[in-house]
Amino acid sequence: MATSERVPVELCKGVNGLEKVVLREVRGSSAEIYLYGAHVTSWKNEHGDELLFVSAKANFKPPKPIRGGIPICFPQFSNHGSLEQHGFARTKFWSIDTDPPPLPTSTSNKAFIDLILKPTEEDMKIWPHSYEFRLRVTLGPGGDLMLTSRIRNTSADGKPFSFTFAYHTYFSVSDISEVRVEGLETIDYLDNLQNKERFTEQGDAITFESEVDKIYVSTPTKIAILDHEKKRTFVIRKDGLPDAVVWNPWDKKSKAMADFGDDEYKHMLCVESAAVENPITLRPGEEWKGRQELSAVPSSYCSGQLDPQRVLQGS
Ligand code: TA6
């Protein structure tokens, strides 16, 4: 095995020479994060199975965002106002943070990276607030992937600022028509396909037969995505992120996206830990923390081993 394959953290060149960090865990799981956008583009289990979806037509060419993985939506989710859709964090070059303030749950893992984004003078013309955005990406001992964002208002002008946020996670699924989402039953959502009108989820699980673009508000902290064919369940655990966006573009919208294959909607689902309904406001000196932990567990219904409710109620 080449030496580089053993180190827990490796900085190297990715697509089009863009710098990326590779995290490796001793049992074989791995993750990749581009400094462009602090964008997680790969999360593999110990068998080398890719768990995230990245479009075969994804651009790895700034200033366009990368289609897939885990784009970071900041300082806004969606595209109201003057900022670009989903904000600028995903189309900026981040730096490696060599001196991060300690995280209370500071990791004993070795496979983690701290990245930081701060506005330039130029940036301040677009969004006139000074902040420090620190992101820690950790690959846990069992192959779990954790993203912790800390955003601090560092303005000297005494002004607060508000923002909305999402980890826009694209999960790889075998067949969207064989996927169920558990944990959002009875939860209210804003339907992006119906002028953000508010509804209550009626189903006993969410299944997919057409385009879905829903912002579930004040959701439980755990959400499960069950991929029946792969006998795999993704579990999202989130903290500081009260909402969850569920999106599949389906066929028509897929054809309209240049950086997305016409049929790729069949093999992906976005379930995004988010803070959208109620923007977060920070006064100078205040810091917000938003964290999501992703795990992928085997699920085999036939043996009745996995009851999704048990997964959601479990520790
Ligand atoms: O998260 C769902 C969504 O807001 C959809 O409305 C769709 O626009 C998707 O994000 C992708 O946005 P993007 O800017 O990455 O093409």
Coordinates of C-alpha atoms and ligand atoms in Angstrom, one line a residue:
M1 CA 0.0 0.0 0.0
A2 CA 1.5 3.4 -1.0
T3 CA 2.6 5.5 2.0
S4 CA 0.1 8.2 1.1
E5 CA -2.8 5.7 1.5
R6 CA -1.9 5.3 5.2
V7 CA -1.9 9.0 6.4
P8 CA -5.1 10.2 8.1
V9 CA -4.9 13.6 6.4
E10 CA -3.4 14.3 3.0
L11 CA -3.4 17.5 1.0
C12 CA -3.2 16.9 -2.7
K13 CA -4.4 17.9 -6.1
G14 CA -7.9 16.9 -7.3
V15 CA -9.9 17.5 -10.5
N16 CA -8.4 20.3 -12.7
G17 CA -5.6 20.7 -10.2
L18 CA -7.9 22.0 -7.5
E19 CA -6.5 21.4 -4.0
K20 CA -8.3 18.8 -1.9
V21 CA -7.8 17.1 1.5
V22 CA -8.2 13.4 1.7
L23 CA -9.2 11.9 5.1
R24 CA -8.5 8.2 5.7
E25 CA -9.6 6.1 8.6
V26 CA -7.8 3.0 9.7
R27 CA -10.6 0.6 8.7
G28 CA -10.6 1.9 5.2
S29 CA -13.3 4.6 5.1
S30 CA -12.3 7.9 3.5
A31 CA -13.6 11.4 2.6
E32 CA -12.5 14.2 0.3
I33 CA -12.9 17.9 0.8
Y34 CA -12.0 20.5 -1.9
L35 CA -10.6 23.8 -0.6
Y36 CA -12.8 25.3 -3.2
G37 CA -16.1 25.8 -1.4
A38 CA -14.9 23.6 1.5
H39 CA -16.9 21.1 -0.5
V40 CA -17.1 17.5 0.5
T41 CA -17.1 15.5 -2.7
S42 CA -16.6 12.0 -1.5
W43 CA -17.5 9.8 1.5
K44 CA -16.7 6.1 1.2
N45 CA -17.3 3.3 3.6
E46 CA -14.7 0.7 4.6
H47 CA -15.5 -1.3 1.5
G48 CA -14.8 1.7 -0.7
D49 CA -18.5 2.2 -1.6
E50 CA -19.2 5.9 -2.5
L51 CA -22.0 7.1 -0.3
L52 CA -22.4 10.6 -1.8
F53 CA -23.7 11.5 -5.3
V54 CA -21.6 13.8 -7.5
S55 CA -22.9 14.3 -11.0
A56 CA -20.8 12.9 -13.9
K57 CA -21.3 16.4 -15.4
A58 CA -20.2 18.3 -12.4
N59 CA -18.1 21.4 -13.0
F60 CA -14.8 21.5 -11.1
K61 CA -14.2 25.0 -12.5
P62 CA -14.6 28.1 -10.4
P63 CA -16.7 30.2 -10.2
K64 CA -19.4 27.5 -10.7
P65 CA -20.4 25.3 -7.7
I66 CA -19.7 21.6 -7.8
R67 CA -22.9 19.6 -8.5
G68 CA -23.2 17.0 -5.7
G69 CA -21.4 16.1 -2.5
I70 CA -22.1 18.5 0.3
P71 CA -22.3 22.1 -0.9
I72 CA -22.4 24.6 1.9
C73 CA -25.2 27.2 1.6
F74 CA -24.2 30.4 3.4
P75 CA -25.1 33.3 4.0
Q76 CA -28.4 32.4 2.4
F77 CA -30.3 29.3 1.4
S78 CA -32.1 29.8 -2.0
N79 CA -32.0 32.9 -4.1
H80 CA -33.8 35.9 -2.7
G81 CA -32.0 39.2 -2.7
S82 CA -28.8 40.2 -4.4
L83 CA -26.6 37.2 -3.4
E84 CA -26.1 34.2 -5.8
Q85 CA -28.3 31.2 -5.3
H86 CA -27.4 29.5 -2.0
G87 CA -24.8 32.2 -1.2
F88 CA -21.1 32.5 -1.9
A89 CA -19.5 30.0 0.6
R90 CA -19.5 27.2 -1.9
T91 CA -17.8 29.3 -4.6
K92 CA -15.0 30.7 -2.5
F93 CA -11.5 29.3 -1.8
W94 CA -11.2 28.3 1.8
S95 CA -7.9 28.0 3.8
I96 CA -6.7 25.4 6.1
D97 CA -7.2 26.7 9.7
T98 CA -3.9 25.9 11.5
D99 CA -5.0 27.4 14.8
P100 CA -8.7 26.7 15.4
P101 CA -10.2 27.5 18.8
P102 CA -10.8 24.1 20.5
L103 CA -14.1 22.4 19.9
P104 CA -15.8 21.2 23.1
T105 CA -16.3 17.8 21.5
S106 CA -12.7 18.1 20.3
T107 CA -12.1 14.9 18.5
S108 CA -9.7 12.2 19.5
N109 CA -9.8 11.1 15.9
K110 CA -6.9 11.9 13.7
A111 CA -8.8 12.1 10.4
F112 CA -10.1 15.6 10.5
I113 CA -9.5 18.9 8.9
D114 CA -10.2 22.5 9.9
L115 CA -11.0 25.0 7.2
I116 CA -11.7 28.7 7.5
L117 CA -13.4 31.4 5.4
K118 CA -13.1 35.2 6.1
P119 CA -14.3 38.0 3.8
T120 CA -11.9 40.0 1.7
E121 CA -12.4 43.7 1.1
E122 CA -14.0 42.7 -2.2
D123 CA -16.3 40.3 -0.5
M124 CA -17.5 43.0 1.9
K125 CA -18.9 44.9 -1.1
I126 CA -21.2 42.0 -1.8
W127 CA -22.2 41.2 1.8
P128 CA -21.1 44.0 4.2
H129 CA -20.4 41.9 7.3
S130 CA -17.2 40.6 8.8
Y131 CA -17.3 37.0 10.0
E132 CA -15.1 34.0 10.6
F133 CA -16.6 30.8 9.3
R134 CA -14.8 27.7 10.6
L135 CA -15.7 24.2 9.3
R136 CA -14.4 21.0 10.8
V137 CA -14.8 17.8 8.8
T138 CA -14.2 14.6 10.8
L139 CA -14.2 11.0 9.7
G140 CA -15.1 9.0 12.8
P141 CA -13.7 5.6 13.8
G142 CA -16.8 3.8 12.4
G143 CA -16.7 5.8 9.2
D144 CA -19.2 8.4 10.3
L145 CA -18.8 11.8 8.6
M146 CA -19.2 14.9 10.8
L147 CA -19.4 18.5 9.7
T148 CA -19.3 21.2 12.3
S149 CA -19.7 24.9 11.3
R150 CA -18.9 27.7 13.6
I151 CA -19.8 31.2 12.4
R152 CA -18.8 34.2 14.4
N153 CA -19.7 37.9 13.9
T154 CA -16.4 39.7 14.0
S155 CA -17.8 43.1 13.1
A156 CA -16.2 46.1 14.8
D157 CA -19.1 48.3 13.8
G158 CA -21.4 46.9 16.4
K159 CA -23.8 45.6 13.7
P160 CA -25.5 42.3 13.9
F161 CA -26.1 40.2 10.8
S162 CA -28.6 37.4 9.9
F163 CA -28.1 34.4 7.6
T164 CA -29.7 31.2 6.6
F165 CA -27.7 28.0 6.1
A166 CA -27.8 24.4 4.8
Y167 CA -25.5 21.4 4.3
H168 CA -26.9 20.6 0.9
T169 CA -26.1 16.9 1.1
Y170 CA -26.5 14.7 -2.1
F171 CA -26.9 11.1 -1.0
S172 CA -26.2 8.3 -3.5
V173 CA -29.1 5.9 -3.8
S174 CA -29.6 2.8 -5.9
D175 CA -33.1 3.8 -7.3
I176 CA -35.1 6.8 -6.1
S177 CA -38.3 4.8 -6.5
E178 CA -37.0 2.4 -3.8
V179 CA -36.1 5.0 -1.3
R180 CA -38.1 6.1 1.9
V181 CA -37.4 8.9 4.3
E182 CA -38.4 8.3 7.9
G183 CA -38.6 10.9 10.7
L184 CA -40.5 13.7 8.9
E185 CA -44.0 12.2 9.3
T186 CA -46.5 14.8 10.6
I187 CA -43.9 17.6 10.2
D188 CA -44.9 20.9 8.5
Y189 CA -43.2 21.8 5.3
L190 CA -42.9 24.8 2.9
D191 CA -43.4 23.5 -0.6
N192 CA -41.0 25.2 -3.0
L193 CA -43.1 23.9 -5.9
Q194 CA -46.2 25.6 -4.6
N195 CA -44.9 29.1 -3.7
K196 CA -43.6 28.0 -0.4
E197 CA -47.1 27.3 0.8
R198 CA -47.2 25.5 4.2
F199 CA -48.5 21.9 4.5
T200 CA -48.3 19.1 7.0
E201 CA -46.7 15.8 5.9
Q202 CA -49.4 13.2 5.9
G203 CA -47.5 10.1 4.8
D204 CA -46.1 7.5 7.2
A205 CA -42.9 7.8 5.2
I206 CA -41.8 9.9 2.3
T207 CA -41.5 8.1 -1.0
F208 CA -40.7 9.5 -4.4
E209 CA -42.7 9.4 -7.7
S210 CA -42.1 13.0 -9.0
E211 CA -40.1 16.2 -8.3
V212 CA -39.9 17.1 -4.6
D213 CA -38.6 20.3 -3.2
K214 CA -39.8 20.8 0.4
I215 CA -38.4 22.6 3.4
Y216 CA -39.5 20.7 6.5
V217 CA -39.5 23.0 9.5
S218 CA -38.6 22.3 13.1
T219 CA -37.9 18.6 12.4
P220 CA -36.6 15.9 14.8
T221 CA -32.8 15.8 15.2
K222 CA -32.6 12.4 13.5
I223 CA -33.7 11.6 9.9
A224 CA -33.3 8.2 8.2
I225 CA -33.0 7.6 4.4
L226 CA -33.7 3.9 3.6
D227 CA -32.3 2.5 0.4
H228 CA -34.2 -0.7 0.0
E229 CA -32.2 -2.2 -2.9
K230 CA -28.8 -1.5 -1.3
K231 CA -30.1 -2.6 2.1
R232 CA -28.5 0.6 3.5
T233 CA -29.9 3.3 5.8
F234 CA -28.3 6.7 6.0
V235 CA -28.9 8.4 9.4
I236 CA -28.6 12.2 9.7
R237 CA -28.2 13.5 13.2
K238 CA -28.2 17.3 13.3
D239 CA -27.8 20.0 15.9
G240 CA -28.3 23.8 15.6
L241 CA -30.1 23.1 12.3
P242 CA -33.8 22.9 13.0
D243 CA -35.0 22.4 9.4
A244 CA -34.5 19.8 6.6
V245 CA -34.8 20.3 2.9
V246 CA -35.8 17.3 0.7
W247 CA -35.1 17.6 -3.0
N248 CA -35.2 15.5 -6.1
P249 CA -35.4 17.3 -9.4
W250 CA -36.9 14.4 -11.3
D251 CA -36.8 14.2 -15.1
K252 CA -37.9 17.6 -16.4
K253 CA -35.7 19.7 -14.1
S254 CA -32.7 17.2 -14.6
K255 CA -32.8 17.9 -18.3
A256 CA -32.7 21.7 -17.6
M257 CA -29.5 21.5 -15.5
A258 CA -26.4 21.6 -17.7
D259 CA -24.2 20.0 -14.9
F260 CA -26.6 17.1 -14.2
G261 CA -27.3 14.0 -16.3
D262 CA -30.8 13.5 -17.6
D263 CA -31.3 10.3 -15.7
E264 CA -29.1 11.0 -12.7
Y265 CA -32.2 12.0 -10.6
K266 CA -32.8 8.2 -10.3
H267 CA -29.6 7.8 -8.2
M268 CA -29.6 10.7 -5.8
L269 CA -31.6 12.3 -3.1
C270 CA -30.8 15.6 -1.2
V271 CA -31.8 15.7 2.4
E272 CA -30.2 18.8 3.8
S273 CA -29.7 19.8 7.4
A274 CA -30.7 23.5 7.4
A275 CA -31.7 26.6 9.2
V276 CA -34.1 28.3 6.7
E277 CA -37.5 29.2 8.2
N278 CA -36.0 31.4 11.0
P279 CA -32.8 33.2 10.0
I280 CA -30.0 33.1 12.5
T281 CA -28.9 36.5 13.9
L282 CA -25.5 37.1 15.5
R283 CA -24.5 40.2 17.4
P284 CA -20.8 41.1 17.2
G285 CA -18.7 38.6 19.2
E286 CA -21.5 36.0 19.1
E287 CA -20.9 32.6 17.5
W288 CA -23.4 30.0 16.0
K289 CA -22.6 26.3 15.7
G290 CA -24.3 23.9 13.3
R291 CA -23.4 20.3 13.1
Q292 CA -24.5 17.3 11.1
E293 CA -23.3 13.7 11.6
L294 CA -23.9 11.2 8.8
S295 CA -23.7 7.5 9.2
A296 CA -24.6 4.6 6.9
V297 CA -25.8 1.4 8.5
P298 CA -26.9 -1.9 6.9
S299 CA -30.6 -2.4 6.9
S300 CA -32.3 -5.6 5.9
Y301 CA -36.0 -5.5 6.2
C302 CA -36.5 -9.1 5.2
S303 CA -34.9 -10.3 8.5
G304 CA -36.9 -7.6 10.3
Q305 CA -33.5 -6.5 11.8
L306 CA -34.1 -2.8 11.2
D307 CA -37.2 -1.0 12.3
P308 CA -36.7 2.5 11.1
Q309 CA -38.4 3.9 14.1
R310 CA -35.9 2.0 16.3
V311 CA -33.1 3.6 14.3
L312 CA -34.6 7.0 14.9
Q313 CA -35.3 6.4 18.6
G314 CA -31.9 4.7 19.2
S315 CA -28.9 6.5 20.7
Ligands
TA6_1 O1 -32.2 22.4 -2.0 C1 -33.2 22.4 -3.0 C2 -32.9 23.6 -3.9 O2 -33.1 24.8 -3.3 C3 -33.7 23.4 -5.2 O3 -34.7 24.4 -5.3 C4 -32.7 23.5 -6.3 O4 -32.5 24.9 -6.7 C5 -31.4 22.9 -5.6 O5 -31.5 23.6 -4.3 C6 -30.1 23.1 -6.4 O6 -29.7 24.4 -6.3 P1 -28.3 24.8 -7.1 O7 -28.1 26.2 -6.9 O8 -27.2 24.0 -6.4 O9 -28.5 24.4 -8.5

